């Protein structure tokens, strides 16, 4: 059901010792998990690790062969709590989610498992959604590692290093009884590369062993007095053990040359960008051979004091390349150097930008400052040709062609025309694109599933109710309790609209409790409406989103009805992106097979379109666009439906509901017509053609009389 | 900087298949003895936003024990080939600084995919493509720019295959043509059409780049004899007008048109007036719409646009939603006026107009229904709508003529004002309302100059709510009129008579 199928790729997971593995980063991570004899894997989808979840789902058969349990967790908290299995038993487990937002959700469980500590290796793989392409607030996972004391790995972004990080991560976790976080940046998750594979390992201690011979150690549970003991353990036992292991196994690397007086310290994940920046300044070759010594922190937490001190020895100054804010590592290095009374000058955010992603260009600018100040670069000749920026349009993310969520927001526009504007509390999901043009609807978003909670303060008698939005993903993630349960308990009078896409659409079509489709390994088809009623909402309506008239009517009723108490509208419509991916091939097959099929798509009459574009302002569908006005007297472009139209019918519904114009037409194309079809159409065409000929003759005559022919 | 490494960036919109193209490039590179790394930024960008794919290639022959350190993003000044699947995306790539005159071959499609910001404006919000084209020429070492969307249609393939062909044709990569085609074959999906697309792209790329430009019909149709009375420069527009009017009503209507125009001599003013009056006189009433919907050529247009196979059966379901008002408009002036006011009739008849209707013009019933309405053309001159529109047209015309002598630029602006009147139903009412208020202010405030009118018109086209429009009215102390709500159409002006 997922947006992208990895069925073919997952076969690579069977590769053995010495085989050459080629594929995407996330696939390599999965292979690494199997190579390290993992017993259980869980997680929650979200860019940039959505595909990791898809890979794992598609690899379930292979994992079953290896007696690995995989689970698509209900939330990041659920996933993190799964690590409890590694507390009492020598079981290796891994969980994955988007960070920092996913880690926010998971942090309760993460704090607990970190406090009690683990016996089996526990790995938390976070997709660091930071910089270009990110869809969330710009924060760092580093803070979570520090606050709960989990070790943080940030390997160099090539598959060999990433795979090593997974394997040594488990060992580190076991050696120090501490869960380990593996941070992968967006591009590293999607990078295509290669590494030399090993055989997959079947864990020798299995989940079954644990279930059949449970053992208990209450001192691992966070409750007095153990919680105080844990703090002691963390600093006196686990930390030194980790430092020992990291030094022993040289997890951090010293690369580059042996230039005496300067050096560079870099987060492993930024190594490639750093090398390219050096190369562009002629300070390195394309293999990373440079005179400047580089200390690569593949482990960014904890910082290994004596490795740092020995690296900076006899150096005048060191440049730290650390992405993101606050600059935790810079602070730590400064205190290390200060305590050691070191004379070394530490540069970092003062030379490289203190805001934003550390691209090669950004690092290069910093290196220029650093290099010129310390004499490795004689002041660089800046490229004097400053490119004049071209005026290009913004391309805000928007709803796909035929998206079932579009009519919801058109309906909101219509209702606001009827009763005036109202406060809209938005959520996380594709539906959040409503805040962008052309809809510009929505006031706040407080996090996944928190759409209705975000409106809970507006629980007063007022002339206008507030509307909240929530996706089915967010609903099952926590919205059912944090939003609906809360609204029932506190007897709000406001309205919630739940988007039911048949599965989690935004993250790539992963299945949910309410998925419409059958699923052989999961239990689906649990109705959202029933769940809502189950927690005590009495006013519940279910609407097909494409039925704009009904959508409009229902929302208007919800916003104005005399009935008091929480009101919920379940807006149903399958994600068109996935639906097309699934159905187009089937449709074409049927046509090839000679079955009678009908394909709908829309058309706009250029002659009757007056170029006001209100249809576009009420839809924003990518396939509803512009073309030159065929009338030489008119200058404004006319609306036009391009060939990507999937015939969802929204244009027509809008034209009707908003009384726009008579320019829209749904064209039904008939494939493999029946004999009856052919007969009908030939009769019709015959008659109409004959009539049209007559009309044409009259028109012709008109022109003749006017002397225009 | 490495000479052996090849850096490629693919800039595309979500759903354009930039990923497919990138994978093809990786495959061909590996098959030709190159180490390939490729990465992308997925996420929300996939949903109609822009994405950029970074590919780096390194010859295996040059790799010994040390692996090359490849970049995960295009770095400015270090990109050999930039591929853009749309004109503005090529421009965006230049703004990113990854297109450099020393190094970069830029392969881009010349077609436009309009952004929502361009589409949603009430007038023409499209950005200027020619400016972009000229800057692309300056920015790139060599530029390959042609309309690949045309070729997609022609080969009914996808743009990634045309781009792949253009890449091959450009010779920017050291790979032979058959290696490219082999890659497409290996992929096993839609091989035939993709190869066609590839071929079109290839030939276009290593031939001279063919520019696309839209031209207005140069061959003027013949016109009425007494059009000679008008200055040369204005004659083309007037001729188009005449044709439109005869097509819309009849020859007499066209003569009325010329009659109305006489007395305006300044060519530019005349053309502008002629343009807008022709359009205005051909106001879209139900008769006009029904006429256009039942024409033979319309079927051909639709068939072509929806890409129906020749002889394929198809039916159009046309969406209509005439309101009670439109119904009254088509009645004889006096009756219509009365009925529009009368709450009684409205109450009785409204039920017939409160929901939209779908008519199928390619069925006998649908056709006859529409044809019946279209045949009311002879009656149009007596309809309420006709009377009202012409009352306004004449008033507007007088205003132009009175100012033509003393303040030409003002007259010119007045002539352009009908561009505010657009659409049907409420949209049309809104346009009329704003237009009327501008006209009325011109009449009242003798001091108004052209600049203010331009400002007013532009503001009127900024938003449906009309906040900006009211703002300008306020600023220019035209407060006498700002009272009436710009969203509704009850305020209509038809001259101070």
Coordinates of N, CA, C and O in Angstrom, one line a residue, chain A residues 3 22 132-133 187 190-192 194 272-273 276 279-280 286-287 289 359 361 387-390 392-395 397-398 438 505-506 577 603 605 608 610-613 617 621 624-625 627-628 631-633 636-637 640 643 652 656 659-662 664-668 670-671 681 684 688 691-692 695 699 702 706 708, chain B residues 2 5 13 30 35 37-39 41 47-48 56 58 60 66-67 69-73 75-76 78 86 88-89 92 94-96 113-115 119-124 126-127 138 222 224 244 246-247 249 275 293-295 298 302 305 307 312-321 356-357 362 371 377 422-424 427 464:
Chain A
X3 N 3.5 4.2 -0.8 CA 3.7 5.1 -1.9 C 4.7 4.4 -2.8 O 4.6 4.4 -4.0
X22 N 24.7 -2.6 -3.4 CA 24.4 -1.2 -3.9 C 23.0 -0.8 -3.6 O 22.1 -1.6 -3.9
X132 N 17.7 22.2 4.2 CA 16.9 22.2 3.0 C 16.0 20.9 2.9 O 16.5 19.8 3.1
X133 N 14.7 21.1 2.6 CA 13.8 20.0 2.4 C 13.1 19.6 3.7 O 12.2 18.8 3.8
X187 N 19.9 13.9 3.4 CA 20.5 13.4 2.2 C 21.2 12.0 2.4 O 21.2 11.2 1.5
X190 N 18.8 9.1 1.9 CA 18.4 8.8 0.5 C 19.6 8.6 -0.4 O 19.5 8.4 -1.6
X191 N 20.8 8.6 0.1 CA 22.0 8.5 -0.7 C 22.1 7.1 -1.3 O 21.9 6.1 -0.6
X192 N 22.4 7.0 -2.6 CA 22.7 5.7 -3.3 C 24.2 5.5 -3.3 O 25.0 6.4 -3.7
X194 N 27.4 2.2 -2.1 CA 27.8 0.8 -2.0 C 28.6 0.4 -0.8 O 29.3 1.3 -0.2
X272 N 31.9 15.0 4.2 CA 32.0 15.1 2.7 C 31.9 16.6 2.3 O 32.6 17.0 1.4
X273 N 31.0 17.3 2.9 CA 30.8 18.7 2.6 C 32.1 19.5 2.9 O 32.6 20.3 2.2
X276 N 34.8 18.7 0.3 CA 34.5 19.4 -1.0 C 34.9 20.9 -0.9 O 35.5 21.5 -1.8
X279 N 38.5 21.1 -1.1 CA 39.0 20.9 -2.5 C 38.8 22.1 -3.3 O 39.7 22.5 -4.1
X280 N 37.6 22.8 -3.1 CA 37.4 24.0 -3.9 C 38.4 25.1 -3.6 O 38.6 26.0 -4.4
X286 N 40.4 15.1 -4.4 CA 39.0 14.5 -4.4 C 38.9 13.3 -3.5 O 37.8 12.8 -3.3
X287 N 40.1 12.8 -3.0 CA 40.0 11.6 -2.1 C 40.1 12.0 -0.6 O 40.2 11.2 0.3
X289 N 42.7 13.8 0.6 CA 44.0 13.9 1.1 C 44.4 15.4 1.2 O 44.4 16.2 0.3
X359 N 26.1 23.6 4.2 CA 26.4 23.1 2.9 C 27.9 23.4 2.6 O 28.5 24.1 3.3
X361 N 29.1 25.2 0.4 CA 29.3 26.6 0.2 C 29.5 27.3 1.5 O 30.4 28.2 1.7
X387 N 26.2 36.8 -9.8 CA 25.0 36.5 -10.6 C 23.8 37.3 -10.2 O 23.4 37.4 -9.0
X388 N 23.2 38.1 -11.2 CA 22.0 38.8 -10.9 C 20.9 37.8 -10.7 O 20.7 36.9 -11.6
X389 N 20.1 37.9 -9.6 CA 19.1 36.8 -9.4 C 17.9 37.0 -10.3 O 17.5 38.1 -10.6
X390 N 17.5 35.9 -10.8 CA 16.4 35.9 -11.8 C 15.0 35.9 -11.0 O 15.0 35.3 -9.9
X392 N 12.0 34.4 -10.2 CA 11.3 33.1 -10.4 C 10.2 33.0 -9.3 O 10.3 33.6 -8.3
X393 N 9.1 32.3 -9.7 CA 7.9 32.2 -8.8 C 8.2 31.3 -7.6 O 9.0 30.3 -7.7
X394 N 7.7 31.6 -6.4 CA 7.7 30.7 -5.3 C 6.9 29.5 -5.6 O 5.9 29.6 -6.4
X395 N 7.3 28.3 -5.1 CA 6.5 27.1 -5.4 C 6.2 26.5 -4.0 O 6.8 25.5 -3.6
X397 N 4.5 24.1 -1.3 CA 3.9 22.8 -1.4 C 2.4 22.9 -1.5 O 1.8 23.9 -0.9
X398 N 1.7 22.1 -2.2 CA 0.3 22.2 -2.4 C -0.3 20.8 -2.5 O 0.4 19.8 -2.6
X438 N -3.7 28.5 -2.6 CA -4.6 29.6 -2.7 C -5.5 29.7 -1.5 O -6.3 30.7 -1.4
X505 N -1.5 9.2 4.4 CA -1.1 9.7 3.1 C 0.2 10.4 3.0 O 1.1 10.2 2.2
X506 N 0.3 11.4 3.9 CA 1.4 12.4 3.8 C 2.8 11.7 3.9 O 3.7 12.0 3.2
X577 N -2.9 10.5 -5.0 CA -1.5 10.1 -5.5 C -1.3 8.6 -5.5 O -1.0 8.0 -6.5
X603 N -12.4 19.8 -18.8 CA -12.1 20.7 -20.0 C -12.7 22.1 -19.7 O -13.8 22.1 -19.1
X605 N -13.9 25.7 -21.5 CA -14.1 26.4 -22.8 C -13.4 27.7 -22.8 O -13.7 28.6 -22.0
X608 N -15.7 30.8 -23.4 CA -16.6 31.3 -22.4 C -15.9 31.7 -21.1 O -16.4 32.4 -20.3
X610 N -13.6 33.8 -18.9 CA -13.3 35.3 -19.0 C -12.0 35.6 -18.3 O -11.7 36.8 -18.1
X611 N -11.3 34.6 -17.8 CA -9.9 34.9 -17.3 C -9.9 35.6 -15.9 O -9.0 36.3 -15.6
X612 N -11.0 35.3 -15.1 CA -11.0 35.9 -13.8 C -10.3 34.9 -12.8 O -9.8 35.4 -11.7
X613 N -10.2 33.6 -13.1 CA -9.4 32.7 -12.3 C -10.0 32.4 -10.9 O -9.2 31.9 -10.1
X617 N -8.6 30.1 -7.7 CA -8.5 30.5 -6.3 C -9.2 29.6 -5.3 O -9.0 29.5 -4.1
X621 N -5.6 23.3 -8.0 CA -5.2 22.0 -8.5 C -4.1 22.2 -9.5 O -4.2 23.0 -10.4
X624 N -5.2 22.3 -13.1 CA -6.0 23.5 -13.5 C -5.1 24.7 -13.6 O -4.7 25.3 -12.6
X625 N -4.7 25.0 -14.8 CA -3.7 26.0 -15.0 C -4.1 27.0 -16.1 O -5.3 27.2 -16.3
X627 N -3.6 29.1 -20.0 CA -3.0 29.1 -21.4 C -3.3 30.5 -22.0 O -4.2 31.2 -21.6
X628 N -2.6 30.8 -23.1 CA -2.8 32.0 -23.8 C -4.3 32.1 -24.2 O -4.9 31.1 -24.6
X631 N -8.5 34.5 -28.0 CA -9.2 35.7 -28.6 C -8.2 36.8 -28.7 O -7.7 37.3 -27.7
X632 N -7.8 37.3 -29.9 CA -6.8 38.3 -30.1 C -7.2 39.6 -29.4 O -6.4 40.4 -29.1
X633 N -8.5 39.8 -29.0 CA -8.9 41.0 -28.4 C -8.7 40.9 -26.9 O -8.6 41.9 -26.2
X636 N -5.8 38.8 -21.0 CA -5.5 37.9 -19.8 C -5.6 36.4 -20.2 O -6.5 36.1 -21.1
X637 N -4.8 35.6 -19.6 CA -4.8 34.1 -20.0 C -6.1 33.5 -19.5 O -6.7 33.9 -18.5
X640 N -7.3 26.5 -18.0 CA -7.1 25.4 -18.9 C -6.7 24.2 -18.1 O -6.0 24.3 -17.1
X643 N -3.2 17.7 -19.2 CA -3.5 16.3 -19.4 C -3.3 15.5 -18.1 O -3.6 14.3 -18.1
X652 N -15.9 21.0 -11.5 CA -17.3 21.1 -11.8 C -18.1 21.4 -10.5 O -19.0 22.3 -10.5
X656 N -20.5 24.7 -9.8 CA -21.9 24.6 -9.3 C -22.0 25.3 -8.0 O -22.8 26.2 -7.8
X659 N -21.4 28.9 -8.0 CA -22.0 29.6 -9.2 C -21.0 30.4 -9.9 O -21.1 31.6 -10.1
X660 N -19.9 29.7 -10.4 CA -18.8 30.5 -11.1 C -19.1 30.8 -12.5 O -19.4 31.9 -12.9
X661 N -19.1 29.8 -13.4 CA -19.2 30.0 -14.8 C -19.6 28.8 -15.5 O -19.4 27.7 -15.0
X662 N -20.1 28.9 -16.7 CA -20.5 27.7 -17.5 C -19.4 27.1 -18.4 O -19.6 26.5 -19.4
X664 N -17.0 24.9 -17.5 CA -16.4 23.6 -17.1 C -17.2 22.5 -17.7 O -18.4 22.5 -17.7
X665 N -16.5 21.5 -18.2 CA -17.1 20.3 -18.8 C -16.4 19.1 -18.4 O -15.1 19.0 -18.5
X666 N -17.1 18.0 -17.9 CA -16.5 16.8 -17.7 C -16.6 15.9 -18.9 O -17.6 15.6 -19.4
X667 N -15.4 15.6 -19.5 CA -15.4 14.8 -20.7 C -15.1 13.3 -20.4 O -14.1 13.0 -19.7
X668 N -16.1 12.4 -20.8 CA -15.9 11.0 -20.5 C -15.5 10.3 -21.8 O -16.2 10.3 -22.8
X670 N -14.6 7.1 -23.9 CA -15.1 5.7 -23.9 C -14.1 4.8 -24.6 O -13.6 5.1 -25.7
X671 N -13.6 3.8 -23.9 CA -12.7 2.8 -24.5 C -13.4 1.5 -24.8 O -14.2 1.1 -24.0
X681 N -24.1 6.6 -30.6 CA -23.3 7.8 -31.0 C -23.4 8.1 -32.4 O -23.5 9.3 -32.8
X684 N -26.7 9.9 -32.8 CA -26.5 11.3 -32.3 C -25.7 12.2 -33.2 O -26.1 13.2 -33.6
X688 N -27.1 15.6 -34.8 CA -26.5 16.8 -34.4 C -25.6 17.4 -35.5 O -25.7 18.6 -35.8
X691 N -27.9 19.1 -37.9 CA -28.3 20.4 -37.4 C -27.2 21.5 -37.4 O -27.4 22.6 -37.9
X692 N -26.0 21.0 -37.0 CA -24.9 22.0 -36.9 C -24.6 22.5 -38.3 O -24.4 23.7 -38.5
X695 N -26.9 25.3 -39.0 CA -26.6 26.5 -38.2 C -25.3 27.2 -38.8 O -25.3 28.4 -39.0
X699 N -24.8 31.0 -40.2 CA -23.7 31.9 -39.7 C -22.9 32.4 -40.9 O -22.6 33.6 -41.0
X702 N -24.5 35.1 -42.6 CA -24.4 36.3 -41.8 C -23.1 37.1 -42.2 O -23.1 38.3 -42.5
X706 N -22.6 40.6 -44.4 CA -21.7 41.7 -43.9 C -20.5 42.0 -44.8 O -19.8 42.9 -44.5
X708 N -18.0 40.1 -45.2 CA -16.7 39.7 -44.6 C -16.1 38.5 -45.2 O -15.1 37.9 -44.7
Chain B
X2 N 38.6 18.9 -9.2 CA 38.8 17.6 -9.9 C 38.3 17.7 -11.3 O 37.2 18.2 -11.6
X5 N 36.1 14.0 -12.0 CA 34.7 13.9 -11.5 C 33.7 14.6 -12.3 O 34.0 15.7 -12.9
X13 N 10.1 19.6 -10.6 CA 9.0 19.7 -9.7 C 8.6 18.3 -9.2 O 8.8 17.3 -9.9
X30 N 27.2 3.5 -14.3 CA 27.8 2.3 -13.7 C 28.1 1.3 -14.9 O 29.1 0.7 -14.9
X35 N 31.9 5.1 -11.0 CA 31.4 5.0 -9.7 C 30.3 6.1 -9.6 O 30.6 7.2 -10.0
X37 N 27.3 8.1 -7.3 CA 26.5 8.4 -6.0 C 25.4 9.3 -6.4 O 25.6 10.2 -7.2
X38 N 24.3 9.1 -5.7 CA 23.1 10.0 -6.1 C 22.3 10.2 -4.8 O 22.2 9.3 -4.0
X39 N 21.8 11.4 -4.6 CA 20.9 11.6 -3.4 C 19.9 12.7 -3.8 O 20.1 13.5 -4.7
X41 N 16.4 15.1 -2.0 CA 15.6 15.5 -0.9 C 14.1 15.2 -1.1 O 13.5 15.9 -2.0
X47 N 5.3 17.2 -3.0 CA 3.9 17.6 -3.2 C 4.0 19.0 -3.9 O 3.9 20.0 -3.3
X48 N 4.1 19.0 -5.2 CA 4.1 20.2 -6.1 C 5.2 21.2 -5.8 O 5.3 22.2 -6.5
X56 N 26.9 12.4 -8.6 CA 28.3 12.5 -8.9 C 28.9 11.2 -9.4 O 28.6 10.2 -8.9
X58 N 32.4 9.1 -10.9 CA 33.9 9.1 -10.9 C 34.4 7.8 -11.6 O 33.9 6.8 -11.3
X60 N 35.9 4.5 -12.5 CA 36.4 3.4 -11.6 C 37.9 3.3 -11.9 O 38.7 3.0 -11.0
X66 N 41.9 4.2 -2.3 CA 41.1 5.2 -1.7 C 39.9 5.5 -2.5 O 39.9 5.6 -3.7
X67 N 38.7 5.6 -1.8 CA 37.5 6.0 -2.5 C 37.4 7.5 -2.6 O 37.8 8.2 -1.7
X69 N 35.7 11.1 -2.3 CA 34.7 11.7 -1.4 C 33.7 12.4 -2.2 O 34.1 13.5 -2.8
X70 N 32.5 11.9 -2.4 CA 31.5 12.5 -3.3 C 30.6 13.4 -2.5 O 30.2 13.1 -1.3
X71 N 30.1 14.4 -3.1 CA 29.2 15.4 -2.4 C 27.8 14.9 -2.5 O 27.3 14.3 -3.4
X72 N 27.0 15.3 -1.4 CA 25.6 15.0 -1.4 C 24.7 16.1 -1.8 O 23.5 16.1 -1.6
X73 N 25.3 17.2 -2.3 CA 24.5 18.3 -2.8 C 25.3 19.0 -3.9 O 26.6 19.0 -3.9
X75 N 27.3 21.8 -5.5 CA 28.1 22.9 -4.9 C 28.3 24.0 -6.0 O 28.7 23.6 -7.1
X76 N 28.1 25.2 -5.6 CA 28.2 26.3 -6.6 C 29.6 26.3 -7.2 O 30.6 26.2 -6.5
X78 N 30.8 24.1 -9.2 CA 31.4 22.8 -9.3 C 30.5 21.8 -10.0 O 30.6 20.6 -9.8
X86 N 11.8 22.5 -16.2 CA 10.9 23.5 -16.5 C 11.7 24.8 -16.5 O 12.7 24.9 -15.8
X88 N 11.3 28.0 -15.3 CA 11.6 28.8 -14.1 C 12.5 28.0 -13.1 O 13.3 28.6 -12.4
X89 N 12.5 26.6 -13.2 CA 13.4 25.8 -12.4 C 14.8 26.0 -12.8 O 15.7 26.0 -12.0
X92 N 15.8 29.1 -11.3 CA 16.0 28.9 -9.8 C 17.4 28.2 -9.6 O 18.2 28.6 -8.7
X94 N 20.0 28.7 -11.5 CA 21.0 29.8 -11.7 C 21.1 30.6 -10.3 O 22.1 30.9 -9.9
X95 N 19.9 30.9 -9.8 CA 19.9 31.6 -8.5 C 20.7 30.9 -7.4 O 21.2 31.5 -6.5
X96 N 20.6 29.5 -7.4 CA 21.3 28.7 -6.4 C 22.8 28.8 -6.6 O 23.6 28.4 -5.8
X113 N 5.4 25.6 -16.2 CA 4.3 25.1 -15.3 C 4.1 26.2 -14.4 O 5.0 26.6 -13.6
X114 N 2.9 26.8 -14.5 CA 2.7 28.1 -13.7 C 2.5 27.8 -12.2 O 1.9 26.8 -11.8
X115 N 3.2 28.6 -11.4 CA 3.0 28.5 -10.0 C 1.7 29.1 -9.5 O 1.1 29.9 -10.2
X119 N -1.1 31.8 -11.1 CA -2.4 31.4 -11.6 C -3.5 32.1 -10.9 O -4.5 32.4 -11.5
X120 N -3.3 32.4 -9.6 CA -4.5 32.8 -8.8 C -4.9 34.3 -9.0 O -6.0 34.7 -8.6
X121 N -4.0 35.1 -9.7 CA -4.3 36.5 -9.8 C -5.5 36.7 -10.7 O -5.8 35.9 -11.7
X122 N -6.3 37.8 -10.5 CA -7.5 38.1 -11.2 C -7.2 38.5 -12.6 O -8.1 38.5 -13.5
X123 N -6.0 39.0 -12.9 CA -5.6 39.4 -14.2 C -4.6 38.5 -14.8 O -4.9 37.3 -14.9
X124 N -3.5 39.0 -15.2 CA -2.4 38.2 -15.8 C -1.2 38.2 -14.9 O -0.5 39.2 -14.8
X126 N 1.4 36.1 -14.8 CA 2.5 35.2 -15.3 C 3.8 36.0 -15.3 O 3.8 37.2 -15.7
X127 N 4.9 35.4 -14.8 CA 6.2 36.0 -14.9 C 6.7 36.0 -16.3 O 6.4 35.2 -17.1
X138 N 23.3 33.9 -20.4 CA 24.5 34.5 -19.8 C 25.1 33.6 -18.8 O 26.3 33.5 -18.6
X222 N -10.7 40.1 -44.0 CA -11.3 41.2 -44.7 C -12.3 41.9 -43.7 O -12.8 41.2 -42.8
X224 N -15.4 45.3 -43.0 CA -16.4 46.2 -43.6 C -15.7 47.3 -44.4 O -14.7 47.8 -44.0
X244 N -16.0 39.6 -34.5 CA -16.6 39.1 -33.3 C -18.1 39.4 -33.2 O -18.9 38.6 -32.9
X246 N -20.2 40.3 -35.6 CA -21.1 39.7 -36.6 C -21.3 38.2 -36.1 O -22.4 37.7 -36.2
X247 N -20.3 37.6 -35.6 CA -20.4 36.2 -35.2 C -21.3 36.2 -34.0 O -22.1 35.3 -33.8
X249 N -23.8 38.6 -33.1 CA -25.1 39.0 -33.4 C -25.4 39.1 -34.8 O -25.8 38.1 -35.4
X275 N -11.1 47.7 -28.7 CA -10.9 46.4 -28.1 C -11.9 46.1 -27.0 O -12.7 45.1 -27.1
X293 N -21.5 26.6 -27.1 CA -21.5 25.2 -26.6 C -22.0 24.2 -27.7 O -21.7 23.0 -27.6
X294 N -22.7 24.7 -28.7 CA -23.3 23.8 -29.7 C -22.6 23.8 -31.0 O -23.1 23.3 -32.0
X295 N -21.5 24.5 -31.1 CA -20.8 24.6 -32.4 C -20.0 23.4 -32.8 O -19.5 22.7 -31.9
X298 N -16.3 23.2 -31.8 CA -16.0 23.0 -30.4 C -15.6 21.5 -30.1 O -14.7 21.2 -29.4
X302 N -12.3 20.2 -28.3 CA -12.3 19.3 -27.1 C -11.5 18.0 -27.4 O -10.6 17.7 -26.7
X305 N -7.9 18.6 -27.4 CA -7.3 19.0 -26.1 C -7.3 17.8 -25.1 O -6.4 17.6 -24.4
X307 N -7.1 14.8 -26.0 CA -6.3 13.8 -26.7 C -7.1 12.5 -26.9 O -6.7 11.4 -26.6
X312 N -12.7 8.1 -31.5 CA -13.1 7.6 -30.1 C -14.4 8.3 -29.7 O -14.6 9.5 -29.9
X313 N -15.3 7.5 -29.1 CA -16.5 8.1 -28.6 C -16.3 8.8 -27.3 O -15.6 8.3 -26.4
X314 N -16.8 10.0 -27.1 CA -16.7 10.7 -25.8 C -17.9 11.6 -25.7 O -18.5 12.0 -26.6
X315 N -18.3 11.9 -24.4 CA -19.4 12.8 -24.1 C -18.9 13.9 -23.1 O -18.1 13.6 -22.2
X316 N -19.4 15.1 -23.4 CA -19.1 16.2 -22.4 C -20.3 16.4 -21.5 O -21.5 16.3 -21.9
X317 N -20.0 16.5 -20.2 CA -21.1 16.9 -19.3 C -20.8 18.3 -18.8 O -19.9 18.6 -18.1
X318 N -21.6 19.3 -19.4 CA -21.3 20.7 -19.1 C -22.0 21.2 -17.9 O -23.2 20.9 -17.7
X319 N -21.3 21.9 -17.1 CA -21.8 22.4 -15.8 C -22.5 23.8 -16.0 O -21.7 24.7 -16.4
X320 N -23.7 23.9 -15.7 CA -24.4 25.2 -15.8 C -25.1 25.5 -14.5 O -25.5 24.5 -13.8
X321 N -25.1 26.7 -14.1 CA -25.8 27.1 -12.9 C -26.4 28.5 -13.1 O -26.0 29.5 -12.5
X356 N -27.2 23.6 -9.5 CA -26.6 23.5 -10.8 C -27.2 22.4 -11.7 O -27.8 21.4 -11.2
X357 N -27.0 22.5 -13.0 CA -27.5 21.5 -13.9 C -26.4 21.0 -14.7 O -25.4 21.8 -15.0
X362 N -23.7 16.6 -26.5 CA -23.6 15.6 -27.6 C -24.7 14.6 -27.6 O -24.6 13.6 -28.3
X371 N -29.6 24.5 -28.2 CA -29.8 25.1 -29.5 C -31.0 26.1 -29.4 O -31.0 27.2 -29.9
X377 N -31.1 34.4 -30.2 CA -30.3 35.5 -30.6 C -31.1 36.7 -31.2 O -30.8 37.8 -30.9
X422 N -15.7 41.0 -15.6 CA -15.4 39.7 -16.0 C -16.4 38.7 -15.4 O -17.0 39.0 -14.5
X423 N -16.4 37.5 -16.0 CA -17.1 36.4 -15.4 C -18.6 36.4 -15.4 O -19.2 37.2 -16.2
X424 N -19.2 35.6 -14.6 CA -20.6 35.5 -14.5 C -21.1 35.6 -13.1 O -20.3 35.7 -12.2
X427 N -19.2 37.1 -9.7 CA -18.0 37.6 -10.2 C -18.2 38.8 -11.1 O -17.6 39.8 -10.9
X464 N -10.6 39.5 -4.2 CA -12.1 39.5 -4.3 C -12.7 40.4 -3.2 O -13.7 41.1 -3.4

